[in-house]
Coordinates of C-alpha atoms in Angstrom, one line a residue:
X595 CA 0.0 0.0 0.0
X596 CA 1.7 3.2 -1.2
X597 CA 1.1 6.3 0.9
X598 CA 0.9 10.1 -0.4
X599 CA 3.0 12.8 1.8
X600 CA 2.3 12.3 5.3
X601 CA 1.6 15.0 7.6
X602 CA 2.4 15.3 11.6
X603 CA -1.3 16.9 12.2
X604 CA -3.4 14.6 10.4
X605 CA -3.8 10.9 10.0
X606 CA -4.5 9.6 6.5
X607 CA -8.4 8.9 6.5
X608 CA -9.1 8.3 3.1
X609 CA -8.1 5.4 0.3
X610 CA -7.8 5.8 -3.2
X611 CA -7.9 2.8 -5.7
X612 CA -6.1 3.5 -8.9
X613 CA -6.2 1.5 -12.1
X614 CA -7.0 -1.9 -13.3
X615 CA -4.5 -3.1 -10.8
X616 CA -6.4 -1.5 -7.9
X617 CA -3.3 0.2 -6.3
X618 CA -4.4 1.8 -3.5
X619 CA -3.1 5.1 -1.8
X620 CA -3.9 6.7 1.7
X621 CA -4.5 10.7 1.6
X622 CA -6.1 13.0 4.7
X623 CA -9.0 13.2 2.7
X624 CA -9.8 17.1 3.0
X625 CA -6.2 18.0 1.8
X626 CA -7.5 15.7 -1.3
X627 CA -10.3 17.1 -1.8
X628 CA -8.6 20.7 -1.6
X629 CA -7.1 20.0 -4.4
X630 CA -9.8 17.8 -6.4
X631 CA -13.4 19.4 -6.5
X632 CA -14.8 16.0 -7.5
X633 CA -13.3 14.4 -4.1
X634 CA -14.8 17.2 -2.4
X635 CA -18.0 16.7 -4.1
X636 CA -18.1 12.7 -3.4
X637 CA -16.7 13.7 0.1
X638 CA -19.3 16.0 0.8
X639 CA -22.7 13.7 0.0
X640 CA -23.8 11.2 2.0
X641 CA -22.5 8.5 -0.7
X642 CA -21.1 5.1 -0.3
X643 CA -17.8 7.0 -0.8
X644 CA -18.2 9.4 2.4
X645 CA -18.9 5.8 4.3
X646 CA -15.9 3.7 3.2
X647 CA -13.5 6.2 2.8
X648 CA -12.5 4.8 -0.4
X649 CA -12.4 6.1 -3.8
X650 CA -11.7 4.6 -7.2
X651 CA -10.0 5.9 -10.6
X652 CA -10.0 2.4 -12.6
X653 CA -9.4 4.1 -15.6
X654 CA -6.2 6.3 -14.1
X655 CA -3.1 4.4 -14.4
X656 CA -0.8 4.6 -11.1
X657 CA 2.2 6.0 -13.0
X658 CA -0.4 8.9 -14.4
X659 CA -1.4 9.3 -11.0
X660 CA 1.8 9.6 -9.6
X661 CA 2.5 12.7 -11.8
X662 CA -0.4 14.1 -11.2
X663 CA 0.2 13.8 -7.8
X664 CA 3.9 15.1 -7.7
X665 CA 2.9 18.3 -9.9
X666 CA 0.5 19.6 -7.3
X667 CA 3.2 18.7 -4.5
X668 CA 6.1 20.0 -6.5
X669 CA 5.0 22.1 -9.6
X670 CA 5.3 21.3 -13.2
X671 CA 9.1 22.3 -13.2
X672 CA 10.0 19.3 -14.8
X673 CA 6.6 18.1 -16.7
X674 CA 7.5 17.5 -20.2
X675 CA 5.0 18.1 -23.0
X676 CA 4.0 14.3 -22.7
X677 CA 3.7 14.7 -19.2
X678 CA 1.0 17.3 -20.0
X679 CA -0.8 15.1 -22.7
X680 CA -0.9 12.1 -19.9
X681 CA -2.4 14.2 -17.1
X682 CA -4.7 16.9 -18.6
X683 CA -7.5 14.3 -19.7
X684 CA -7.5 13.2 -15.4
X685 CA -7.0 16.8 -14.3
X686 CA -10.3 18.2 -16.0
X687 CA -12.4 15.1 -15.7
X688 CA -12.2 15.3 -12.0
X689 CA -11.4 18.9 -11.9
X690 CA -8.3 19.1 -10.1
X691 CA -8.3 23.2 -11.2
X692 CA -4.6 23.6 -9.5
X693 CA -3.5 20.6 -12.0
X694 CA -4.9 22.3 -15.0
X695 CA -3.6 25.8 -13.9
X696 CA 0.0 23.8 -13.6
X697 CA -0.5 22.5 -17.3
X698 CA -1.8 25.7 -18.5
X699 CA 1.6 27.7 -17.6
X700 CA 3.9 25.2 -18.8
X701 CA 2.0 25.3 -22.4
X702 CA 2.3 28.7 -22.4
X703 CA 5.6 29.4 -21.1
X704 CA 7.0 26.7 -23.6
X705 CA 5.3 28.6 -26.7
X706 CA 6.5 31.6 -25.8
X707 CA 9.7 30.6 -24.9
X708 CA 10.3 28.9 -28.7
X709 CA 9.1 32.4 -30.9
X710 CA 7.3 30.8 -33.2
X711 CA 8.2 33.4 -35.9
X712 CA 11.8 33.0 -35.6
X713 CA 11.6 29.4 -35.4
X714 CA 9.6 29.9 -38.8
X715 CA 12.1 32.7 -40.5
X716 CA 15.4 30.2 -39.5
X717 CA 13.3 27.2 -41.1
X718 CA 12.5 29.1 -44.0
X719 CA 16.6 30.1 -44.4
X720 CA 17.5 26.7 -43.8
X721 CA 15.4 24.9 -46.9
X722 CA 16.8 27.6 -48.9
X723 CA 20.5 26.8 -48.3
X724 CA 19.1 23.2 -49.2
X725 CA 18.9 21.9 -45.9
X726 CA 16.9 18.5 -45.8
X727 CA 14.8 17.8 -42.3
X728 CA 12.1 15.2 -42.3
X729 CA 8.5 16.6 -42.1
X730 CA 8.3 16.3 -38.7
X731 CA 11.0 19.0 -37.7
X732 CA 8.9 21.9 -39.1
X733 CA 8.2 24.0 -36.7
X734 CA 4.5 23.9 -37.2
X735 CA 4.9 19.9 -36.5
X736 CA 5.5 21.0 -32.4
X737 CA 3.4 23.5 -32.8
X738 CA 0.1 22.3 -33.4
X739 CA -0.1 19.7 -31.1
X740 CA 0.2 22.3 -28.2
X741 CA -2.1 24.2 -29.7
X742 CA -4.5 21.6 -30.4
X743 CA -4.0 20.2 -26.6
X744 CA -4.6 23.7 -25.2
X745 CA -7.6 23.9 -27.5
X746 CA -9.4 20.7 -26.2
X747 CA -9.4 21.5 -22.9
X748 CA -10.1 25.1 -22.9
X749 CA -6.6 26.1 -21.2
X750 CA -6.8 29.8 -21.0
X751 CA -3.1 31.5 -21.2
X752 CA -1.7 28.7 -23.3
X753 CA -4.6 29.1 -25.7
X754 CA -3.7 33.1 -25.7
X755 CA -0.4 32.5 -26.3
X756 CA -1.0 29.9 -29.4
X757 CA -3.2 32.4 -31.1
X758 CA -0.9 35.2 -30.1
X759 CA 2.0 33.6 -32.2
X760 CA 0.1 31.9 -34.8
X761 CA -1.3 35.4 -35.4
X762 CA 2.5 36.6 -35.7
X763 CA 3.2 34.0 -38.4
X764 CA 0.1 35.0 -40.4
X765 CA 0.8 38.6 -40.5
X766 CA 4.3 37.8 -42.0
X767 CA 4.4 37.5 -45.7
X768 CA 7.1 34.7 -45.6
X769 CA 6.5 32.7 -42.6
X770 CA 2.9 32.4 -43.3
X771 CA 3.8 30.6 -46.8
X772 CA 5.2 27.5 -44.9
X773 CA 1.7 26.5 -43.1
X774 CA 1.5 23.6 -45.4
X775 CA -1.9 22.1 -46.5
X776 CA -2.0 19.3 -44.3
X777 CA -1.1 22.3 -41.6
X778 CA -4.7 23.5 -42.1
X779 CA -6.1 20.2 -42.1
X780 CA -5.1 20.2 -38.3
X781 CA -5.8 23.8 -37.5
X782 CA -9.2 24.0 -39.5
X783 CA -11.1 23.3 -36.2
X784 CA -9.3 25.6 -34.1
X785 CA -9.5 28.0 -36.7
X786 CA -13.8 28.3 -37.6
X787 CA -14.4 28.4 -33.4
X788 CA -12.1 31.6 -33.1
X789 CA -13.0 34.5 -34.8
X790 CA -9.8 36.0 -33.8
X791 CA -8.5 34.6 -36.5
X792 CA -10.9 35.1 -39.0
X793 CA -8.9 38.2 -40.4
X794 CA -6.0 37.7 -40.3
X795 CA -6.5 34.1 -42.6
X796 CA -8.9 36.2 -44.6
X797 CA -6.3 38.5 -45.0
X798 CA -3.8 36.2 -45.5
X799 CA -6.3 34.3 -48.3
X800 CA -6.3 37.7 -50.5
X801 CA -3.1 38.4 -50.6
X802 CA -1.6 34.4 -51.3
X803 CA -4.5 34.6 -54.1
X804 CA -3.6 38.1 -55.7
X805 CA 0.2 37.3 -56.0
X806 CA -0.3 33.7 -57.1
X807 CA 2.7 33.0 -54.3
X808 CA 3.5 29.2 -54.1
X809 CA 4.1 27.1 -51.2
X810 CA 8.1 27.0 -52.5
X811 CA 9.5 24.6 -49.3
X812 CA 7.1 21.8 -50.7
X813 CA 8.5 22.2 -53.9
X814 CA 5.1 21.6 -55.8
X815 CA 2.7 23.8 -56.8
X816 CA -0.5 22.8 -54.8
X817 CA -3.2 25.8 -55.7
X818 CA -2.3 27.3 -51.6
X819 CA -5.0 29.8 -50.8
X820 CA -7.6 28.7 -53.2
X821 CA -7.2 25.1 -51.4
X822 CA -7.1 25.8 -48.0
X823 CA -9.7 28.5 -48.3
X824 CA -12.2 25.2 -49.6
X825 CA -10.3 22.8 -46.7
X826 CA -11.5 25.8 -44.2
X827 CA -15.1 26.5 -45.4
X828 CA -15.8 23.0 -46.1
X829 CA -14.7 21.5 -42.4
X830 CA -16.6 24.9 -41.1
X831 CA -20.0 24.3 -42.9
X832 CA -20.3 20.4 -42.5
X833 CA -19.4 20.5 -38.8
X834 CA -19.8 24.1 -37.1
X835 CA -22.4 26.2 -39.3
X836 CA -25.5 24.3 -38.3
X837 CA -23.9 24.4 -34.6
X838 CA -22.8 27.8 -34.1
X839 CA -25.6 29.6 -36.3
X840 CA -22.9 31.8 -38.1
X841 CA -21.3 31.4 -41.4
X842 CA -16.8 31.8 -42.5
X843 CA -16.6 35.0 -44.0

């Protein structure tokens, strides 16, 4: 039986049951529930919980739990970004708001920290001194998925902060050439539910479509604006318009 922090005050008065293998923990219960408003809830009714003094997370594996656990204790100094892809799913299920406000500022503090835009501006130099990098170490590549995680679960600054810097790469004329088709494809839904971002794509649209500018790191000429414009308004009319009651301008 693994046991969380102990305290000299308080006697642990609460198990917790994690994962298929039923590993169980001991917590004082109201320091739990401090930090976890669904514990509080369950604590608080008169439930079979608030009898045994036992809770279960079968679906929360114990080496998920233990980082979920040690960021509230410690901070997310050292959470990595697949640290924050394990733990955000547990932290806003069960509402463990300290957890999610740990997530949010790593997010944000790593997006800032990288500048997008000059990430973008060295990768653009680079392919034209004929550097060769797999797909995968474009910049929008690590990117995305941060945005896409902050997206999901509604995390407040690091959302800011990704539509902050993707607005920065769409208001360059060169950076915003290297958001690649399949680019879109990812930030299509991220895209039609902020309107934020409505202009500046719009923007960027009109001006990709007057010059006739093509995308010259994928070495292939593949129609740019006219095609993502279709990618956009297609993904936003077959699964937002009836939804949201607005239309893509």
């Amino acid at each position: 039986m693994n046991h969380s922090k102990k305290l000299k005050c308080a006697a642990p008065d609460l198990q917790v049951e994690v994962g298929p293998e039923k590993k169980v923990y001991e917590y004082v219960g109201v320091v739990l529930a401090a930090r976890c408003a669904y514990v509080d809830s369950l604590l608080a009714t008169p439930m079979k919980e608030q009898q045994t003094r036992r809770l279960t997370f079968p679906e929360i594996y114990p080496k998920v739990w233990d980082k979920m656990m040690r960021f509230l204790e410690e901070g997310g100094s050292d959470m990595t970004f697949e640290d924050a892809v394990e733990v955000i799913p547990f932290y806003e299920k069960y509402r463990f708001e300290g957890g999610i406000n740990i997530v949010d500022t790593f997010l944000a503090r790593q997006v800032s920290d990288k500048d997008m835009l000059d990430r973008m501006k060295h990768f653009i130099v680079s392919k034209r001194n004929g550097a060769i990098a797999p797909l995968s170490h474009h910049p929008m590549a690590w990117f995305i998925p941060r945005m896409q995680l902050s997206h999901t679960y509604n995390i407040e600054k690091a959302s800011e902060v990704c539509i902050e810097s993707l607005e920065g790469i769409l208001q360059d004329e060169e950076a915003r050439i290297v958001i690649w088709v399949r680019h879109w494809m990812d930030l299509a839904p991220i895209v039609v539910e902020d309107r934020r971002l409505w202009g500046p794509i719009s923007e960027v649209l009109l001006k990709v479509g007057e010059s006739n500018t093509d995308n010259f790191v994928a070495g292939s000429r593949q129609g740019g604006s006219t095609m993502i414009f279709k990618l956009l308004r297609a993904l936003y009319e077959r699964e937002y318009a009836e939804k949201k009651g607005v239309r893509f301008p």
